[in-house]
PDB file of C-alpha atoms in Angstrom:
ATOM      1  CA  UNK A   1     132.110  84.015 114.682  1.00 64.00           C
ATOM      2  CA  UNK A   2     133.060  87.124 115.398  1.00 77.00           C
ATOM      3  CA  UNK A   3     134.936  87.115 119.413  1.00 85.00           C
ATOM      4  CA  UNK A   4     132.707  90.090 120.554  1.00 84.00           C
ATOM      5  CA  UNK A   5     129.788  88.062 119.134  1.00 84.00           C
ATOM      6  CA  UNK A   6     131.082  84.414 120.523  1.00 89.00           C
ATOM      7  CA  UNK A   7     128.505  84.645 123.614  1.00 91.00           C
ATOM      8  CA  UNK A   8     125.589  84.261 120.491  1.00 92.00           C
ATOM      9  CA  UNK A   9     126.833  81.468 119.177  1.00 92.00           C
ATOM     10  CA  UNK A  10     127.196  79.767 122.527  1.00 94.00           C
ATOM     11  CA  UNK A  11     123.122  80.365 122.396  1.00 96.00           C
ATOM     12  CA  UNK A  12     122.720  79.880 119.131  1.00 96.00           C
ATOM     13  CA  UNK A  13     124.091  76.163 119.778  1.00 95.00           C
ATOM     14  CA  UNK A  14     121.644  76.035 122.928  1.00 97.00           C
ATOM     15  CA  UNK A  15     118.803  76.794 120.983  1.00 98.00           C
ATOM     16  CA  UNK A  16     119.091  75.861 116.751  1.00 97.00           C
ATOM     17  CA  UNK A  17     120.831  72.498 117.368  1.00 96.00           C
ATOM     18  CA  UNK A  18     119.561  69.433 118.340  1.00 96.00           C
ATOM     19  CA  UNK A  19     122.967  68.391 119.419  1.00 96.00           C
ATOM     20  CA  UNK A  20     123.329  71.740 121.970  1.00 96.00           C
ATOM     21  CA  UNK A  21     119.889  70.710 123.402  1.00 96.00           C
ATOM     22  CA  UNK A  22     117.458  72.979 120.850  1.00 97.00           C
ATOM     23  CA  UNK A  23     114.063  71.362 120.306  1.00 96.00           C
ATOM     24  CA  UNK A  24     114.836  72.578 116.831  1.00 96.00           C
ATOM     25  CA  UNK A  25     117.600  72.034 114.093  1.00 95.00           C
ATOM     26  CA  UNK A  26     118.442  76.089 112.961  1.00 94.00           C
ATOM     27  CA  UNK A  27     120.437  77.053 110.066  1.00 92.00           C
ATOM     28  CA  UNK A  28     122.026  80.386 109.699  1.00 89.00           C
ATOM     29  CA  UNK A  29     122.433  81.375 106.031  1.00 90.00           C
ATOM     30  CA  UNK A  30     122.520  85.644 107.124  1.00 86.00           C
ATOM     31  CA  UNK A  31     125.957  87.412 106.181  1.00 89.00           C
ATOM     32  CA  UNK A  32     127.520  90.433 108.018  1.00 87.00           C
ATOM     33  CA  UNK A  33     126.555  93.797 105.919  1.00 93.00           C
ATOM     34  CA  UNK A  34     123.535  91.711 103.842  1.00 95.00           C
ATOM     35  CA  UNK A  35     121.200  93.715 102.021  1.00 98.00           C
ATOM     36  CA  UNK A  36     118.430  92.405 100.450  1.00 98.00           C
ATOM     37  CA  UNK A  37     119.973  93.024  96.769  1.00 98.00           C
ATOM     38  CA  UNK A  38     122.807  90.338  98.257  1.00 97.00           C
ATOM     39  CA  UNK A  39     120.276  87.768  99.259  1.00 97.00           C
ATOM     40  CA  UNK A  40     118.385  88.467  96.205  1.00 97.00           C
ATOM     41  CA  UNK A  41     120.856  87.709  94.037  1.00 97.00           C
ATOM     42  CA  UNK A  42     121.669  84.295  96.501  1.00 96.00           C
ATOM     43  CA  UNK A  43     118.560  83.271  95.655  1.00 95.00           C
ATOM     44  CA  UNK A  44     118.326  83.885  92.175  1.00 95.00           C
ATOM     45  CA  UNK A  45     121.693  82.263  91.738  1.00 94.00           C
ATOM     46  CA  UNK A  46     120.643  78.669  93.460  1.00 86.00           C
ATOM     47  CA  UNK A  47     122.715  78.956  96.314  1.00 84.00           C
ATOM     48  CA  UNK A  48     119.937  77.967  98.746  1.00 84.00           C
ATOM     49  CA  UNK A  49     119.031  75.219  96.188  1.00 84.00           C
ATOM     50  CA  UNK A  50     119.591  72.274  98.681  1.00 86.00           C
ATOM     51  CA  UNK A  51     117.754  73.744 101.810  1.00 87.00           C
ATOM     52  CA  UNK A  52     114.518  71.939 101.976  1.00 90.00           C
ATOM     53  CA  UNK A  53     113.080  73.926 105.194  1.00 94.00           C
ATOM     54  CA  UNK A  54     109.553  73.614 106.424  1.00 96.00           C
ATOM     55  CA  UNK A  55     110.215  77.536 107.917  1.00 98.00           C
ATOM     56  CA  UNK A  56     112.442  80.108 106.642  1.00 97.00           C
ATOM     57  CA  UNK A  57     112.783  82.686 109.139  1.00 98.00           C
ATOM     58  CA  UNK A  58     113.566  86.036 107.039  1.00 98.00           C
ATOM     59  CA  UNK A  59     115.507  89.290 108.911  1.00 98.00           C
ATOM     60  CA  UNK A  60     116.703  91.557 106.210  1.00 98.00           C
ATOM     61  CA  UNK A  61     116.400  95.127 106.111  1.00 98.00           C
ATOM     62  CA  UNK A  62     118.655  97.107 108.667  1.00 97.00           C
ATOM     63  CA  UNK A  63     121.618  97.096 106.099  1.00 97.00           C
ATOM     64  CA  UNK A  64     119.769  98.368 103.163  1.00 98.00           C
ATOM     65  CA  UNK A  65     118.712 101.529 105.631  1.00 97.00           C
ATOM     66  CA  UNK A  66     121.443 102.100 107.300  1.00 93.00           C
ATOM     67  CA  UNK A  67     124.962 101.779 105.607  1.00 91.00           C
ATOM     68  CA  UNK A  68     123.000 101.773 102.268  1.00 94.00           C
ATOM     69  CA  UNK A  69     120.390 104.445 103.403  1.00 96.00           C
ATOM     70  CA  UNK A  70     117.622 103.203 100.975  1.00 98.00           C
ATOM     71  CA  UNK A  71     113.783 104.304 101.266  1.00 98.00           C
ATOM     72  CA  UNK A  72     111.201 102.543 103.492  1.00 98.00           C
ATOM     73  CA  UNK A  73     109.548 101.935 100.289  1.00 99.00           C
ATOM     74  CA  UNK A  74     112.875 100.740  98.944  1.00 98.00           C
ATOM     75  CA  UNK A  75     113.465  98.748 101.752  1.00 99.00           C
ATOM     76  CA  UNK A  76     110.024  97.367 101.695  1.00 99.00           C
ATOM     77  CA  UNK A  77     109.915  96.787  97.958  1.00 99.00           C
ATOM     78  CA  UNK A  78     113.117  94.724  98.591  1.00 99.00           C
ATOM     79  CA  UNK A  79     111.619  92.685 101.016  1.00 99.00           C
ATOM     80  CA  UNK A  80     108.572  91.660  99.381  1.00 98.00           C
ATOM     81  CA  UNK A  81     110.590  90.412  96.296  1.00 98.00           C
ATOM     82  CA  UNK A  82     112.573  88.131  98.375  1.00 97.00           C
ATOM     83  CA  UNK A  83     109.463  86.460  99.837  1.00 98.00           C
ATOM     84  CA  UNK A  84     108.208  86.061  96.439  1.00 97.00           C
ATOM     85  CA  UNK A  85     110.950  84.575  95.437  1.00 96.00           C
ATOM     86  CA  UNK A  86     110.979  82.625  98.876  1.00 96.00           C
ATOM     87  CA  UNK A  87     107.540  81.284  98.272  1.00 95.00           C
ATOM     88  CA  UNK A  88     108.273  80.502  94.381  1.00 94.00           C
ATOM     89  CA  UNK A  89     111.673  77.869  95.724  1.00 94.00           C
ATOM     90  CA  UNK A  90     110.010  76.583  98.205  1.00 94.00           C
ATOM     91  CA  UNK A  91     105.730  76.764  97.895  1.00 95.00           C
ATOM     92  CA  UNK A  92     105.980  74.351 100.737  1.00 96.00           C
ATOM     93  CA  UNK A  93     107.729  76.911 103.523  1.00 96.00           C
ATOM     94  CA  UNK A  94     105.851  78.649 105.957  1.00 98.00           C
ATOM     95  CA  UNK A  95     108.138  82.026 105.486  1.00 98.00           C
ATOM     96  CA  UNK A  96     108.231  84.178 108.616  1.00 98.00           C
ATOM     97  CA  UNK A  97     109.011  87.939 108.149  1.00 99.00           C
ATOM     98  CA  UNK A  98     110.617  88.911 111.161  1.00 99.00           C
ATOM     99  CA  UNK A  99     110.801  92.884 111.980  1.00 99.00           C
ATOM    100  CA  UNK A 100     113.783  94.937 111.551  1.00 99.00           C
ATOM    101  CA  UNK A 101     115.210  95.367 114.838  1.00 98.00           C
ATOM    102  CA  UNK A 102     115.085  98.597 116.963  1.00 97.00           C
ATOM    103  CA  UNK A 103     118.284 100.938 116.383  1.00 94.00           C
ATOM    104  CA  UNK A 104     118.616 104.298 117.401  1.00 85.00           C
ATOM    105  CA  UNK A 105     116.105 107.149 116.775  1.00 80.00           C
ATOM    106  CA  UNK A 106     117.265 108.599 113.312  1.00 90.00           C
ATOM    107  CA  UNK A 107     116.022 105.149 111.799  1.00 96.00           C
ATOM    108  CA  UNK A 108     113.032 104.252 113.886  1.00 95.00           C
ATOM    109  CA  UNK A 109     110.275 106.597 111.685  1.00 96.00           C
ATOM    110  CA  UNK A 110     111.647 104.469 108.556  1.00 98.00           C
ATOM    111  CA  UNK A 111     112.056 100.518 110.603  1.00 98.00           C
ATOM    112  CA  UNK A 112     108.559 101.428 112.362  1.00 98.00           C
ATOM    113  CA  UNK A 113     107.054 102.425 108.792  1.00 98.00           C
ATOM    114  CA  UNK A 114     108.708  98.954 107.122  1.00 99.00           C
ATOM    115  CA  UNK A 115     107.591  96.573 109.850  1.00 99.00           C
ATOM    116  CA  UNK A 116     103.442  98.306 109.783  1.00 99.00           C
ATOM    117  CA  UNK A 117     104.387  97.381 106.061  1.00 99.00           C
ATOM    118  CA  UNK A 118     105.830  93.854 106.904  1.00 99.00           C
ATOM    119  CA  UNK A 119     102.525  92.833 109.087  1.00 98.00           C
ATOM    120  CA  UNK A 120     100.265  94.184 106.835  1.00 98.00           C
ATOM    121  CA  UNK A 121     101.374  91.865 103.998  1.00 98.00           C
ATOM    122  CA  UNK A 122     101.446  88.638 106.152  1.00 98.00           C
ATOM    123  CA  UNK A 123      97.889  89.386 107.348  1.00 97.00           C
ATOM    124  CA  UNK A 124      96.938  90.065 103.903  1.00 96.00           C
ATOM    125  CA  UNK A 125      98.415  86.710 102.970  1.00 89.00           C
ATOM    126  CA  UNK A 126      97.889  84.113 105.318  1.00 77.00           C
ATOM    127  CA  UNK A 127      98.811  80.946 103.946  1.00 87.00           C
ATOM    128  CA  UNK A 128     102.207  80.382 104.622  1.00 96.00           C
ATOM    129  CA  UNK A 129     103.360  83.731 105.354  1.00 98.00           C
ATOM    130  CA  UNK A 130     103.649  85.289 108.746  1.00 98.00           C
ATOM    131  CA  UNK A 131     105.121  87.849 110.580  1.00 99.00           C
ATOM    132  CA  UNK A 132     106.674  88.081 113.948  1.00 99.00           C
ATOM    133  CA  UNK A 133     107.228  91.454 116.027  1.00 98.00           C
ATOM    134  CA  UNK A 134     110.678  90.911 118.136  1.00 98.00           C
ATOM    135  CA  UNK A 135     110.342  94.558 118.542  1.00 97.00           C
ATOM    136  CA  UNK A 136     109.367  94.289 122.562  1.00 96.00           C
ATOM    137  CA  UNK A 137     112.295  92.095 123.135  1.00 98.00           C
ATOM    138  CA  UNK A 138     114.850  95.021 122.358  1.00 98.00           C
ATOM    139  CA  UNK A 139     112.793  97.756 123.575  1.00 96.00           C
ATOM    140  CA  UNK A 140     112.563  99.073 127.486  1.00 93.00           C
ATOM    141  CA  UNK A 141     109.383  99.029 127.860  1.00 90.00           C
ATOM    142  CA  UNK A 142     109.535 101.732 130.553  1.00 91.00           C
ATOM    143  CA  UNK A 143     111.334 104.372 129.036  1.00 89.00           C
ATOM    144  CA  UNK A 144     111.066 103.247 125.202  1.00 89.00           C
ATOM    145  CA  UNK A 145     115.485 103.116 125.312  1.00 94.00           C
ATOM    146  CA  UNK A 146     117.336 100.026 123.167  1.00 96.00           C
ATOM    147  CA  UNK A 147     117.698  97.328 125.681  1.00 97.00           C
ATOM    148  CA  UNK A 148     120.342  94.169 124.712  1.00 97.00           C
ATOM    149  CA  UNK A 149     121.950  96.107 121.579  1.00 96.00           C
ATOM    150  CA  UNK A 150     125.172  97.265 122.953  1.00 94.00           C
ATOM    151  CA  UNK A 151     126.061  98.432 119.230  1.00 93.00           C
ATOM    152  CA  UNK A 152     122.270  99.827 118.437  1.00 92.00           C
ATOM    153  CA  UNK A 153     122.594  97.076 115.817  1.00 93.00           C
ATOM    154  CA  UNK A 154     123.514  93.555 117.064  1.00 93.00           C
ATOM    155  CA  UNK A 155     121.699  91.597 120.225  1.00 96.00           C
ATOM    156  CA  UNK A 156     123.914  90.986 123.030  1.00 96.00           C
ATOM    157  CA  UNK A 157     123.383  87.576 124.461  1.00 96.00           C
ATOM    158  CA  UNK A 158     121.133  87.614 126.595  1.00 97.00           C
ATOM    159  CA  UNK A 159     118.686  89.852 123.491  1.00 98.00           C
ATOM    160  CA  UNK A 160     119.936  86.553 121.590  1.00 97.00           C
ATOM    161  CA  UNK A 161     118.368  84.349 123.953  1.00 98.00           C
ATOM    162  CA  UNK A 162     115.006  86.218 124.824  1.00 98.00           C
ATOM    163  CA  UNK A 163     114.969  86.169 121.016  1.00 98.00           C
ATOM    164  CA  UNK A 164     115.790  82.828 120.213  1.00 98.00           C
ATOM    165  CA  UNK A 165     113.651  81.741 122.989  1.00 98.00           C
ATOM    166  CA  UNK A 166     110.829  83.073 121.199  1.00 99.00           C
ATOM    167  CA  UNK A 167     111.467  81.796 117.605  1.00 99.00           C
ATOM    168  CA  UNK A 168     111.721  78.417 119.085  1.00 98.00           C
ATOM    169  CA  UNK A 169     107.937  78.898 120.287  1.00 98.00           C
ATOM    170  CA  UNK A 170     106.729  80.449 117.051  1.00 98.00           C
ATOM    171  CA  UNK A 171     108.967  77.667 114.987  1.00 98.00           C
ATOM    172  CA  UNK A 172     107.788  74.681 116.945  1.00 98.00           C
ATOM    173  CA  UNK A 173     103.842  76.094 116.276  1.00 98.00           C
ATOM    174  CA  UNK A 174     104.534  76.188 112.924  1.00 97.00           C
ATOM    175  CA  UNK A 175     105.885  72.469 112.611  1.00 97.00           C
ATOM    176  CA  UNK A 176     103.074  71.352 114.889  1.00 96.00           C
ATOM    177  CA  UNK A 177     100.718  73.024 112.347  1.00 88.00           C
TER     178      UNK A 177
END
């Protein structure tokens, strides 16, 4: 990784692998700068092909608004396609949209908007889709300011680990069905 972003990986390894004392094995298949159009075409072009996970945890968005400044409805329409495609490879998966991540104000009307957008569709469809707010966890809940997003963009590691923390819960529910 990345030196600024070493600290992550540190709890990444605490959390994701078995072998760093996780209660979970994690695999992380995200790319700096993704957009969905990049995972898209992953998926269309087999790459995931040998992953046989029982949950796909899905965080994709923040690019496509900010560097590529795309449309909630863009963004949303984006985001919907890959979980179809999700659920078409793997019918099996229990996919779990994730929101997009507090940044700073100009973009919260539009990630607000999306992740309304992102909830709605996993309540609307249940089985095997679900959707998990980690909104709170980089929000002050006090004064509404980012908390553990140095950047506005990437966790810090301790917004890693309150994160992580929490996908472990959600993950192990899942498995336990």
């Amino acid at each position: 990784p990345i030196p600024k972003y070493q600290p992550n990986a540190v709890v990444y390894n605490e959390l994701f692998t078995r072998d760093g004392g996780g209660e979970i094995d994690g695999i992380v298949l995200g790319i700096a700068a993704d957009t969905c159009a990049n995972l898209m075409y992953r998926l269309e072009h087999d790459q995931f092909q040998s992953l046989q996970a029982k949950v796909v945890w899905l965080l994709i968005g923040t690019n496509d608004l900010g560097a590529q400044k795309c449309s909630s409805d863009a963004v949303t329409a984006g985001i919907v396609a890959i979980v179809q495609k999700l659920q078409q490879l793997r019918p099996d998966a229990t996919i779990v949209l994730n929101s997009i991540l507090p940044r700073h104000n100009k973009l919260m009307t539009q990630i607000r908007d999306i992740n309304e957008r992102l909830e709605c569709l996993a309540r609307s469809t249940p089985d095997r889709l679900q959707y998990f707010d980690a909104t709170n966890i980089f929000l002050n809940e006090d004064n509404g300011q980012l908390q553990h997003l140095p950047d506005q963009l990437h966790p810090d590691d301790l917004g890693s680990r309150l994160w992580g923390e929490e996908i472990v819960k959600r993950a192990k529910m899942i498995l336990a069905g």
